[in-house]
Coordinates of C-alpha atoms in Angstrom, one line a residue:
Chain A
M157 CA -10.9 21.5 5.7
S158 CA -11.4 19.4 2.7
D159 CA -8.1 17.7 2.9
L160 CA -9.0 16.3 6.4
L161 CA -9.4 12.6 5.7
L162 CA -9.6 11.1 9.2
E163 CA -10.4 12.9 12.4
V164 CA -10.5 11.3 15.8
T165 CA -11.7 13.4 18.7
D166 CA -11.4 12.2 22.3
A167 CA -12.4 8.8 21.3
E168 CA -12.8 5.8 23.6
F169 CA -12.9 2.2 22.4
R170 CA -14.3 -0.8 24.3
Y171 CA -14.8 -4.4 23.2
A172 CA -17.8 -4.9 25.3
K173 CA -20.2 -2.8 27.3
G174 CA -18.8 -2.4 30.8
A175 CA -15.4 -3.7 29.8
P176 CA -12.5 -1.4 30.5
P177 CA -11.6 0.8 27.5
A178 CA -8.9 -0.7 25.2
A179 CA -8.0 2.8 24.2
H180 CA -9.2 6.2 25.4
H181 CA -8.7 9.9 25.1
I182 CA -7.5 9.4 21.5
T183 CA -7.3 12.5 19.3
L184 CA -5.6 12.6 15.9
A185 CA -6.0 13.9 12.4
V186 CA -4.8 12.5 9.1
R187 CA -4.6 14.9 6.1
A188 CA -3.8 14.0 2.5
G189 CA -0.2 12.8 2.2
D190 CA 0.3 12.6 6.0
S191 CA 2.3 9.9 7.6
L192 CA 1.5 9.0 11.2
G193 CA 3.2 6.3 13.3
I194 CA 1.3 4.6 16.2
V195 CA 3.9 2.9 18.5
G196 CA 3.4 0.7 21.4
E197 CA 3.7 -2.9 22.8
S198 CA 1.2 -5.7 22.9
G199 CA -2.0 -4.6 24.6
S200 CA -1.2 -0.9 24.3
G201 CA -4.2 -0.3 22.2
K202 CA -2.6 0.5 18.9
T203 CA -4.4 -2.1 16.9
T204 CA -7.7 -1.0 18.6
I205 CA -7.1 2.5 17.2
G206 CA -6.4 1.0 13.7
R207 CA -9.7 -0.8 13.9
G208 CA -11.4 2.4 14.8
L209 CA -9.8 4.2 11.9
V210 CA -11.1 1.8 9.3
G211 CA -14.5 1.7 10.9
S212 CA -14.5 -1.9 12.1
L213 CA -14.8 -0.8 15.7
H214 CA -17.0 2.1 16.7
P215 CA -16.0 4.4 19.5
S216 CA -18.0 4.1 22.8
A217 CA -17.4 7.8 23.3
G218 CA -16.0 10.7 21.2
A219 CA -15.9 10.5 17.4
V220 CA -14.1 9.0 14.5
L221 CA -14.9 10.9 11.3
V222 CA -13.9 9.9 7.7
Q223 CA -14.1 12.9 5.4
G224 CA -16.2 14.6 8.1
R225 CA -18.7 11.8 8.5
P226 CA -18.9 9.3 11.4
W227 CA -18.2 5.7 10.3
K228 CA -21.5 4.6 11.9
S229 CA -23.5 6.6 9.4
I230 CA -21.8 5.1 6.4
R231 CA -23.5 2.4 4.5
R232 CA -21.9 -0.7 3.1
R233 CA -21.5 0.5 -0.5
D234 CA -20.9 4.2 0.3
P235 CA -18.0 5.4 -1.8
V236 CA -16.4 7.0 1.2
R237 CA -15.4 3.5 2.3
R238 CA -12.8 3.7 -0.5
V239 CA -10.9 6.4 1.3
V240 CA -9.4 4.3 4.1
Q241 CA -8.0 0.8 3.5
M242 CA -6.1 -1.6 5.8
V243 CA -3.0 -3.6 5.4
F244 CA -2.7 -6.5 7.9
Q245 CA 0.2 -8.0 9.8
D246 CA -0.4 -11.5 8.7
P247 CA -1.3 -11.6 5.0
Y248 CA -1.6 -15.4 5.2
A249 CA -4.4 -15.1 7.6
S250 CA -6.1 -12.1 5.9
L251 CA -6.1 -13.4 2.3
N252 CA -8.7 -15.8 1.0
P253 CA -6.8 -19.1 0.6
M254 CA -9.0 -20.1 -2.3
L255 CA -8.4 -17.0 -4.5
S256 CA -5.3 -16.3 -6.6
A257 CA -3.5 -13.0 -6.3
V258 CA -5.1 -11.7 -9.4
G259 CA -8.5 -13.0 -8.3
T260 CA -8.2 -11.3 -4.9
V261 CA -7.5 -7.9 -6.4
A262 CA -10.0 -8.4 -9.3
E263 CA -12.8 -9.1 -6.9
V264 CA -12.3 -5.7 -5.2
V265 CA -12.2 -3.9 -8.5
R266 CA -15.3 -5.7 -9.7
V267 CA -17.3 -4.7 -6.6
W268 CA -16.1 -1.1 -6.3
D269 CA -15.6 -0.1 -9.9
G270 CA -18.5 -2.2 -11.3
L271 CA -16.2 -3.7 -13.9
A272 CA -17.1 -6.9 -15.7
A273 CA -14.9 -9.9 -15.0
R274 CA -12.4 -9.5 -17.9
P275 CA -11.7 -5.7 -17.5
A276 CA -11.5 -6.3 -13.7
V277 CA -8.7 -8.8 -14.3
A278 CA -6.9 -6.4 -16.6
R279 CA -7.1 -3.7 -13.9
A280 CA -6.0 -6.1 -11.2
E281 CA -3.0 -7.0 -13.3
E282 CA -2.1 -3.3 -13.5
I283 CA -2.4 -2.9 -9.7
L284 CA -0.3 -6.0 -9.0
A285 CA 2.4 -4.7 -11.4
E286 CA 2.4 -1.5 -9.4
V287 CA 3.4 -3.5 -6.3
G288 CA 6.0 -5.4 -8.3
L289 CA 4.1 -8.7 -9.0
T290 CA 3.9 -9.8 -12.6
G291 CA 3.8 -13.0 -14.7
E292 CA 2.9 -16.4 -13.5
V293 CA 3.2 -15.4 -9.8
I294 CA -0.1 -13.5 -9.8
T295 CA -2.0 -16.7 -10.7
R296 CA -0.9 -18.4 -7.5
R297 CA -2.9 -18.7 -4.3
P298 CA -1.5 -17.4 -1.0
A299 CA 0.0 -20.8 -0.1
G300 CA 2.1 -20.7 -3.2
L301 CA 3.5 -17.2 -2.5
S302 CA 6.4 -16.1 -0.3
G303 CA 5.8 -14.0 2.8
G304 CA 6.9 -10.8 0.9
Q305 CA 4.8 -11.6 -2.1
R306 CA 1.8 -12.2 0.1
Q307 CA 2.2 -8.9 1.7
R308 CA 2.4 -7.3 -1.7
V309 CA -0.9 -8.9 -2.6
G310 CA -2.3 -7.5 0.7
I311 CA -1.2 -4.0 -0.3
A312 CA -2.5 -4.4 -3.9
R313 CA -5.9 -5.4 -2.5
A314 CA -5.9 -2.3 -0.3
L315 CA -4.9 -0.2 -3.4
A316 CA -7.6 -1.8 -5.6
C317 CA -10.4 0.6 -4.5
G318 CA -8.2 3.7 -4.8
P319 CA -7.7 4.7 -1.2
Q320 CA -6.3 8.0 0.1
V321 CA -5.1 6.5 3.4
L322 CA -3.5 3.2 4.1
V323 CA -3.7 1.9 7.7
A324 CA -0.9 -0.6 8.0
D325 CA -0.9 -2.8 11.1
E326 CA 2.6 -4.2 11.6
P327 CA 3.0 -4.8 7.9
T328 CA 6.5 -6.2 8.1
S329 CA 6.6 -7.8 11.5
A330 CA 6.3 -11.3 10.1
L331 CA 9.0 -10.8 7.4
D332 CA 12.7 -11.3 7.2
V333 CA 14.8 -8.2 7.3
S334 CA 15.7 -8.3 3.6
V335 CA 12.1 -8.9 2.6
Q336 CA 11.0 -6.1 5.0
A337 CA 13.3 -3.7 3.2
N338 CA 11.4 -4.5 -0.1
V339 CA 8.0 -3.8 1.5
L340 CA 9.2 -0.6 3.2
N341 CA 10.6 0.7 -0.1
L342 CA 7.3 -0.2 -1.8
L343 CA 5.3 1.8 0.8
L344 CA 7.6 4.8 0.2
D345 CA 7.2 4.4 -3.6
L346 CA 3.4 4.3 -3.2
R347 CA 3.4 7.4 -0.9
E348 CA 5.2 9.3 -3.6
S349 CA 3.5 8.0 -6.7
R350 CA -0.1 8.0 -5.3
G351 CA 0.2 10.7 -2.7
L352 CA -1.1 8.2 -0.2
A353 CA -1.4 9.1 3.5
L354 CA -0.1 6.4 5.8
V355 CA -1.0 5.4 9.3
L356 CA 1.7 2.9 10.4
I357 CA 1.0 0.8 13.5
S358 CA 4.1 -0.9 14.8
H359 CA 6.1 -1.9 17.8
D360 CA 9.3 -1.3 15.8
L361 CA 10.5 2.3 16.4
S362 CA 13.1 2.0 13.6
V363 CA 10.4 1.2 11.0
V364 CA 8.2 4.1 12.3
D365 CA 11.2 6.4 12.3
Y366 CA 11.9 5.4 8.7
L367 CA 8.4 5.8 7.3
T368 CA 6.6 8.5 9.3
E369 CA 6.9 12.2 10.0
R370 CA 4.7 12.3 13.1
A371 CA 4.2 9.6 15.7
M372 CA 2.3 8.8 18.9
V373 CA 3.4 6.5 21.6
M374 CA 0.7 4.3 23.3
Y375 CA 0.9 2.8 26.7
R376 CA -2.0 0.9 28.4
G377 CA -4.6 2.4 26.1
E378 CA -3.4 6.0 26.3
V379 CA -1.2 8.3 24.3
V380 CA 1.7 9.1 26.5
E381 CA 3.6 11.2 24.0
S382 CA 3.2 12.5 20.4
G383 CA 5.0 14.8 18.0
P384 CA 7.4 14.8 15.1
T385 CA 8.9 11.3 14.9
G386 CA 12.4 12.6 14.7
S387 CA 12.2 14.7 17.9
L388 CA 10.3 12.0 19.6
L389 CA 13.2 9.7 19.1
S390 CA 16.0 12.2 19.7
D391 CA 14.5 13.9 22.6
P392 CA 11.8 11.7 24.3
Q393 CA 9.9 13.4 27.1
H394 CA 8.0 10.5 28.6
P395 CA 9.9 7.8 30.5
Y396 CA 8.1 5.0 28.7
T397 CA 9.2 6.5 25.3
R398 CA 12.7 6.5 26.6
E399 CA 12.5 2.9 27.7
L400 CA 11.2 1.9 24.3
I401 CA 14.1 3.7 22.6
D402 CA 16.6 2.1 25.0
S403 CA 15.1 -1.3 24.1
I404 CA 15.8 -1.1 20.4
P405 CA 18.3 -4.0 19.9
G406 CA 21.7 -3.3 18.6
R407 CA 21.6 0.5 18.9
S408 CA 25.1 0.7 20.2
A409 CA 26.8 -1.7 17.7
L410 CA 25.1 -0.4 14.6
P411 CA 26.5 2.2 12.4
P412 CA 24.5 5.4 12.6
A413 CA 22.2 6.6 9.8
A414 CA 24.0 7.7 6.7
Chain B
M204 CA 42.2 -17.0 24.6
N205 CA 40.0 -19.8 26.0
P206 CA 40.2 -23.1 24.3
D207 CA 37.1 -23.7 22.2
L208 CA 34.3 -25.4 23.9
L209 CA 32.5 -26.2 20.7
T210 CA 34.0 -26.7 17.2
I211 CA 31.9 -27.6 14.2
T212 CA 33.9 -28.4 11.1
G213 CA 32.5 -28.9 7.6
L214 CA 29.2 -30.2 8.9
G215 CA 26.9 -31.6 6.2
V216 CA 23.3 -32.7 6.9
E217 CA 20.7 -34.4 4.7
I218 CA 17.0 -34.9 5.3
N219 CA 15.7 -37.9 3.3
G220 CA 18.6 -37.6 0.9
L221 CA 18.2 -33.8 0.3
P222 CA 21.2 -31.7 1.4
V223 CA 20.0 -29.1 3.8
L224 CA 23.3 -28.0 5.4
S225 CA 26.8 -28.2 3.8
D226 CA 30.2 -27.2 5.0
V227 CA 28.9 -25.5 8.2
S228 CA 31.9 -24.5 10.3
L229 CA 32.0 -22.4 13.5
S230 CA 33.6 -22.4 16.9
L231 CA 32.7 -21.1 20.3
P232 CA 35.1 -20.5 23.1
S233 CA 34.4 -21.3 26.8
H234 CA 32.4 -18.4 28.4
G235 CA 31.8 -17.1 24.9
V236 CA 28.6 -15.9 23.2
L237 CA 28.1 -16.7 19.6
G238 CA 25.3 -15.2 17.6
L239 CA 24.1 -17.4 14.7
V240 CA 22.3 -15.1 12.3
G241 CA 20.4 -15.9 9.1
E242 CA 17.0 -15.5 7.4
T243 CA 14.2 -18.0 7.0
G244 CA 15.6 -21.2 5.5
S245 CA 19.3 -20.4 6.0
G246 CA 19.8 -23.5 8.1
K247 CA 20.3 -21.9 11.5
S248 CA 17.6 -24.0 13.3
L249 CA 18.9 -27.1 11.6
T250 CA 22.3 -26.4 12.9
C251 CA 20.8 -26.2 16.4
R252 CA 19.0 -29.5 15.9
A253 CA 22.2 -31.2 14.7
L254 CA 24.0 -29.8 17.8
M255 CA 21.3 -31.2 20.1
G256 CA 21.2 -34.6 18.4
L257 CA 17.6 -34.1 17.3
L258 CA 18.1 -34.6 13.6
P259 CA 16.7 -38.2 13.5
R260 CA 13.3 -37.0 14.6
I261 CA 12.9 -35.1 11.4
G262 CA 14.6 -37.7 9.2
G263 CA 17.9 -35.9 9.1
T264 CA 21.4 -37.4 9.2
V265 CA 24.9 -36.0 9.4
V266 CA 26.7 -36.9 6.2
A267 CA 29.9 -35.0 6.6
G268 CA 32.1 -33.1 9.0
S269 CA 32.3 -33.2 12.8
M270 CA 31.1 -31.6 15.9
E271 CA 33.5 -31.5 18.9
F272 CA 32.2 -30.4 22.3
A273 CA 34.4 -30.3 25.4
G274 CA 36.5 -33.3 24.3
T275 CA 33.5 -35.3 23.1
T276 CA 32.9 -36.0 19.4
L277 CA 29.1 -35.4 19.1
T278 CA 28.9 -36.7 15.6
G279 CA 28.5 -40.5 15.9
L280 CA 27.1 -40.6 19.4
D281 CA 24.3 -43.1 19.9
D282 CA 21.1 -42.5 21.8
R283 CA 22.7 -43.3 25.1
G284 CA 25.6 -41.0 24.3
W285 CA 23.3 -38.1 23.4
A286 CA 21.3 -38.6 26.6
K287 CA 24.4 -37.8 28.6
V288 CA 25.0 -34.6 26.6
R289 CA 21.5 -33.3 25.8
G290 CA 20.1 -31.2 28.7
R291 CA 23.1 -32.0 30.9
Q292 CA 26.1 -30.6 28.9
I293 CA 24.1 -28.6 26.4
G294 CA 20.8 -26.9 27.4
F295 CA 18.3 -26.0 24.7
V296 CA 15.6 -23.3 24.5
P297 CA 13.7 -24.3 21.3
Q298 CA 12.1 -22.0 18.9
A299 CA 8.5 -20.9 19.7
S300 CA 9.0 -22.2 23.2
L301 CA 6.4 -19.8 24.6
N302 CA 3.9 -22.6 24.0
A303 CA 6.2 -25.5 24.9
L304 CA 5.3 -25.7 28.5
D305 CA 2.8 -28.4 29.6
P306 CA -0.5 -26.5 30.1
V307 CA -1.8 -28.9 32.8
M308 CA 1.2 -28.9 35.0
T309 CA 2.3 -26.1 37.3
V310 CA 5.7 -24.4 36.6
G311 CA 7.0 -26.0 39.8
A312 CA 6.0 -29.5 38.8
Q313 CA 7.7 -29.1 35.5
L314 CA 10.8 -27.5 36.9
K315 CA 11.2 -30.1 39.7
E316 CA 10.8 -32.9 37.2
A317 CA 13.6 -31.5 35.2
V318 CA 15.8 -31.1 38.2
R319 CA 15.2 -34.6 39.5
L320 CA 16.0 -36.0 36.1
L321 CA 19.0 -34.0 35.1
D322 CA 20.6 -33.0 38.4
P323 CA 20.0 -36.0 40.7
G324 CA 21.0 -35.7 44.3
T325 CA 20.3 -31.9 44.6
D326 CA 17.7 -30.4 46.9
V327 CA 14.9 -30.2 44.3
K328 CA 13.0 -27.4 46.0
A329 CA 16.0 -25.2 46.7
R330 CA 17.4 -25.7 43.2
S331 CA 14.0 -24.8 41.6
H332 CA 14.0 -21.5 43.5
E333 CA 17.6 -20.9 42.5
L334 CA 16.9 -21.5 38.8
L335 CA 14.1 -19.0 38.9
D336 CA 16.4 -16.6 40.6
L337 CA 18.9 -17.1 37.8
V338 CA 16.4 -16.1 35.2
R339 CA 15.4 -13.1 37.4
L340 CA 11.9 -14.2 38.1
P341 CA 10.8 -12.3 41.2
D342 CA 9.0 -14.3 43.9
P343 CA 9.9 -17.8 42.8
A344 CA 7.6 -19.5 45.4
H345 CA 4.7 -17.8 43.8
V346 CA 5.7 -18.6 40.2
L347 CA 6.3 -22.3 41.0
R348 CA 2.6 -22.6 41.9
R349 CA 1.4 -21.0 38.7
Y350 CA 0.2 -22.7 35.5
P351 CA 1.7 -21.6 32.2
H352 CA -1.4 -19.7 31.1
E353 CA -1.2 -17.6 34.2
L354 CA 2.2 -16.2 33.2
S355 CA 3.0 -13.5 30.6
G356 CA 5.1 -14.3 27.5
G357 CA 8.2 -12.9 29.1
M358 CA 7.7 -15.0 32.3
R359 CA 7.1 -18.2 30.3
Q360 CA 10.3 -17.6 28.3
R361 CA 12.2 -17.2 31.6
V362 CA 10.7 -20.5 32.8
M363 CA 11.8 -22.2 29.6
I364 CA 15.4 -20.9 30.1
A365 CA 15.3 -22.1 33.7
L366 CA 14.3 -25.5 32.5
A367 CA 17.2 -25.5 30.0
L368 CA 19.5 -24.7 32.9
A369 CA 18.3 -27.5 35.1
G370 CA 21.1 -29.9 34.1
R371 CA 23.8 -27.3 34.8
P372 CA 24.9 -27.2 31.1
R373 CA 28.1 -25.7 29.9
L374 CA 26.5 -24.5 26.7
L375 CA 23.0 -23.0 26.3
V376 CA 21.6 -23.1 22.8
A377 CA 18.7 -20.7 22.4
D378 CA 16.8 -20.6 19.1
E379 CA 15.0 -17.3 18.5
P380 CA 14.4 -16.8 22.2
T381 CA 13.0 -13.3 21.9
T382 CA 11.3 -13.3 18.6
A383 CA 7.7 -13.2 19.7
L384 CA 8.3 -10.8 22.6
D385 CA 7.8 -7.0 23.0
V386 CA 11.0 -5.0 22.7
T387 CA 11.1 -4.1 26.4
V388 CA 10.7 -7.7 27.3
Q389 CA 13.2 -8.8 24.7
K390 CA 15.7 -6.4 26.3
A391 CA 15.1 -7.9 29.7
I392 CA 15.6 -11.5 28.4
L393 CA 18.8 -10.5 26.7
E394 CA 20.0 -9.1 30.0
V395 CA 19.2 -12.5 31.6
F396 CA 21.5 -14.2 29.1
A397 CA 24.3 -11.7 29.7
D398 CA 23.9 -12.2 33.5
L399 CA 23.9 -16.0 33.2
R400 CA 27.1 -15.9 31.4
T401 CA 28.7 -13.9 34.2
A402 CA 27.0 -15.8 37.0
T403 CA 27.6 -19.4 35.7
G404 CA 30.4 -19.0 33.2
M405 CA 28.5 -20.9 30.6
S406 CA 28.7 -20.4 26.8
L407 CA 25.8 -19.3 24.8
L408 CA 24.8 -20.0 21.2
L409 CA 22.1 -17.5 20.3
V410 CA 20.2 -18.1 17.1
T411 CA 18.3 -15.1 15.6
H412 CA 17.2 -13.5 12.4
D413 CA 17.9 -10.1 13.9
L414 CA 21.4 -8.7 13.7
G415 CA 20.5 -6.1 16.3
V416 CA 19.7 -8.7 18.9
V417 CA 23.0 -10.5 18.6
A418 CA 24.9 -7.2 18.4
D419 CA 24.0 -6.5 22.0
V420 CA 25.1 -9.8 23.6
A421 CA 27.4 -11.8 21.2
D422 CA 31.2 -11.6 21.1
T423 CA 31.2 -13.3 17.7
I424 CA 28.7 -13.7 14.9
A425 CA 28.3 -16.5 12.3
V426 CA 26.1 -15.5 9.4
M427 CA 24.3 -18.3 7.5
Y428 CA 23.0 -18.3 4.0
G429 CA 21.7 -21.2 1.9
G430 CA 22.6 -23.9 4.5
T431 CA 26.2 -22.8 5.1
V432 CA 28.2 -20.3 7.1
V433 CA 29.3 -17.4 4.9
E434 CA 30.9 -15.2 7.5
L435 CA 32.4 -15.6 10.9
G436 CA 34.0 -12.8 12.9
S437 CA 33.8 -10.6 16.0
T438 CA 30.6 -8.7 16.5
Q439 CA 32.3 -5.4 15.9
Q440 CA 33.8 -6.5 12.6
V441 CA 30.7 -8.1 11.3
M442 CA 28.4 -5.2 12.2
T443 CA 30.6 -2.4 11.0
D444 CA 32.9 -3.9 8.4
P445 CA 31.3 -7.0 6.9
S446 CA 33.5 -9.2 4.8
H447 CA 30.7 -10.9 2.8
P448 CA 28.3 -9.2 0.4
Y449 CA 25.3 -10.9 1.9
T450 CA 26.1 -9.6 5.4
A451 CA 26.6 -6.1 3.9
A452 CA 23.2 -6.3 2.2
L453 CA 21.5 -7.5 5.5
L454 CA 23.0 -4.6 7.3
G455 CA 21.9 -2.1 4.6
A456 CA 18.4 -3.5 4.7
R457 CA 17.9 -2.3 8.3
P458 CA 15.8 0.9 8.4
T459 CA 18.1 2.4 11.1
T460 CA 20.9 2.6 8.5
R461 CA 19.1 5.0 6.2
A462 CA 17.7 8.5 6.5
A463 CA 14.0 8.9 6.2
G464 CA 12.9 8.8 2.5
E465 CA 16.1 7.2 1.3
R466 CA 15.5 3.7 -0.1
L467 CA 16.8 0.7 1.8
V468 CA 19.3 -1.8 0.3
T469 CA 17.4 -4.7 -1.1
I470 CA 18.6 -8.1 -2.3
P471 CA 17.3 -9.1 -5.8
G472 CA 15.8 -12.5 -6.3
V473 CA 14.7 -15.0 -3.7
P474 CA 16.7 -16.9 -1.0
A475 CA 18.5 -20.2 -1.9
V476 CA 16.3 -23.1 -0.8
P477 CA 17.5 -26.7 -0.3
G478 CA 17.1 -28.7 -3.4
Q479 CA 17.6 -25.6 -5.6
W480 CA 21.1 -24.6 -4.4
P481 CA 23.1 -23.2 -7.3
T482 CA 26.4 -24.7 -8.2
G483 CA 29.1 -22.3 -7.0
C484 CA 28.4 -19.7 -4.4
R485 CA 24.9 -20.0 -3.0
F486 CA 24.6 -16.2 -3.0
A487 CA 26.0 -15.7 -6.5
P488 CA 22.6 -15.4 -8.3
R489 CA 21.7 -12.5 -6.0
C490 CA 25.1 -10.9 -5.7
E491 CA 26.0 -7.8 -7.7
W492 CA 29.7 -8.7 -7.6
A493 CA 29.4 -12.3 -8.9
R494 CA 32.0 -13.3 -11.5
D495 CA 32.4 -16.5 -13.5
V496 CA 34.3 -18.3 -10.7
C497 CA 31.4 -17.5 -8.2
R498 CA 29.0 -19.4 -10.5
T499 CA 31.1 -22.5 -10.8
Q500 CA 33.0 -23.0 -7.5
Q501 CA 31.6 -22.9 -4.0
P502 CA 33.9 -20.6 -2.0
A503 CA 35.2 -22.2 1.3
L504 CA 35.0 -20.4 4.6
L505 CA 38.6 -19.2 4.7
P506 CA 40.4 -17.2 7.4
L507 CA 41.2 -13.6 6.6
A508 CA 44.0 -11.5 8.0
D509 CA 42.2 -10.2 11.0
D510 CA 41.0 -13.3 12.8
R511 CA 37.8 -13.7 10.9
S512 CA 36.6 -15.9 8.1
S513 CA 34.6 -15.3 5.0
A514 CA 33.3 -17.6 2.2
C515 CA 33.6 -15.3 -0.8
H516 CA 35.7 -15.3 -4.0
G517 CA 36.2 -11.6 -3.5
W518 CA 34.1 -8.5 -3.7
P519 CA 35.0 -4.8 -3.2
A520 CA 34.2 -4.4 0.5
P521 CA 33.2 -0.8 1.3
H522 CA 36.6 0.1 2.6
E523 CA 38.3 -1.3 -0.6
E524 CA 35.9 0.2 -3.0
A525 CA 38.3 3.0 -4.0
H526 CA 40.8 0.7 -5.7
A527 CA 38.5 -2.0 -6.8
H528 CA 38.1 -2.7 -10.5
V529 CA 34.4 -3.3 -11.4

């Protein structure tokens, strides 16, 4: 299957030898254009899986394959590293405070596309425009940007090496609801315009419902339920999934989906 | 209808000469729960600070309006006056209070200190147990011997609420009390608030950026934008039939309101920040319905027909859209 971008087979992740697994019995596949939600609370192991997907944590058992190859076998500058990119929860903590928005993106372009400084900046400006950042704003450092703008820079940086999968870990949790709406719309736009696959890690079921077609629910390091996101929410089978759905604030008072 | 326990009228606050709140008006009946909703920088936490008499610590002063609480005029109280109100009449759960407990004192030592100070003459030990019972912490004796780091986030938040209850306040002000918590824990904390109101008859002022959170527990909602209250009404009204375009946009921005794939409502531009408030309506630069009058005159929070208030010069609310001229 050439369109199989990420494949996880019965993987187990530990942060230290002998430590209890942070996640285990994890099996999933991401194909081109897929959207997968990973839902769970603090400590459920969802971020651990995210780290496994981008190759920053190797499984202690089982396998994580990117385009059919285990992360462990992939060297630093192997072009396969372009395939999967991560968007972090806190763009303030994950962006270099000394680099401007355009500098942040240009650096990635320079390294991966081998462009000289000037063309790299031109390419970075194009990518920033794609996420809705133009003009003077892109010359600012993270401290001079709003939360929503920072997250756009985080997304632009991820886009800069031309990924096929974005792994987004709580991309809107730190944002106000009106700003969140902008970022969610942007992620939808990018999925359509670039045909990007999306792995969305979130504790917020409404965001997962909105952005993904399939989802898995994590509890204490295990997948307790998985399936199409719509039926997971409308007809949950596992008691924990039901509890999560019952905990969504304001369900009763809110108008239903249009 | 209960008489109002708290009435804030036309409150204006400045920090070092910079206006940060203006014309904030809201009221809260006895036994009522008011949700104060707004995004970052809207002025909701500053309103809490004003209500707790904590403005001087950040260089803030009340420059206009009044705050009436149970027959006492809070505006104009001196330090001794505030000391009788703060913690005793009005309890406060501050924002980010998960890290506000003293790390080197046990929960019991902190709770007993608060009881001794705020509720003299009571049996300190019995009252400490009772307070932990009120916030639904199982096995109070065990929890009292623990240090904060030994407790989960949800348990620490319950301890913070117990501390705020030590002086038997008639009003509890909680600033973003569930923001850092998991959804299941958040739900449990919201249930604690609902139970407290039933058990003690106290009123609650719940500050949050999440309309969903207040929808579950509040009777009335005040929506803040740009340092002022733009809409005040029953939870049902505000959530299903907003009377201010900003509220409508906030509701439309929630992912639950749209089918998958459909774009969410977004608000163009950036939020109004103190020092750069536009003349006229603060929301006008971002409002698709703004007319000339909106750009020159700030609309007052005026009562509408159905027992609610809105600060808007007029916009075609969804139910009026059919006969609105655009």
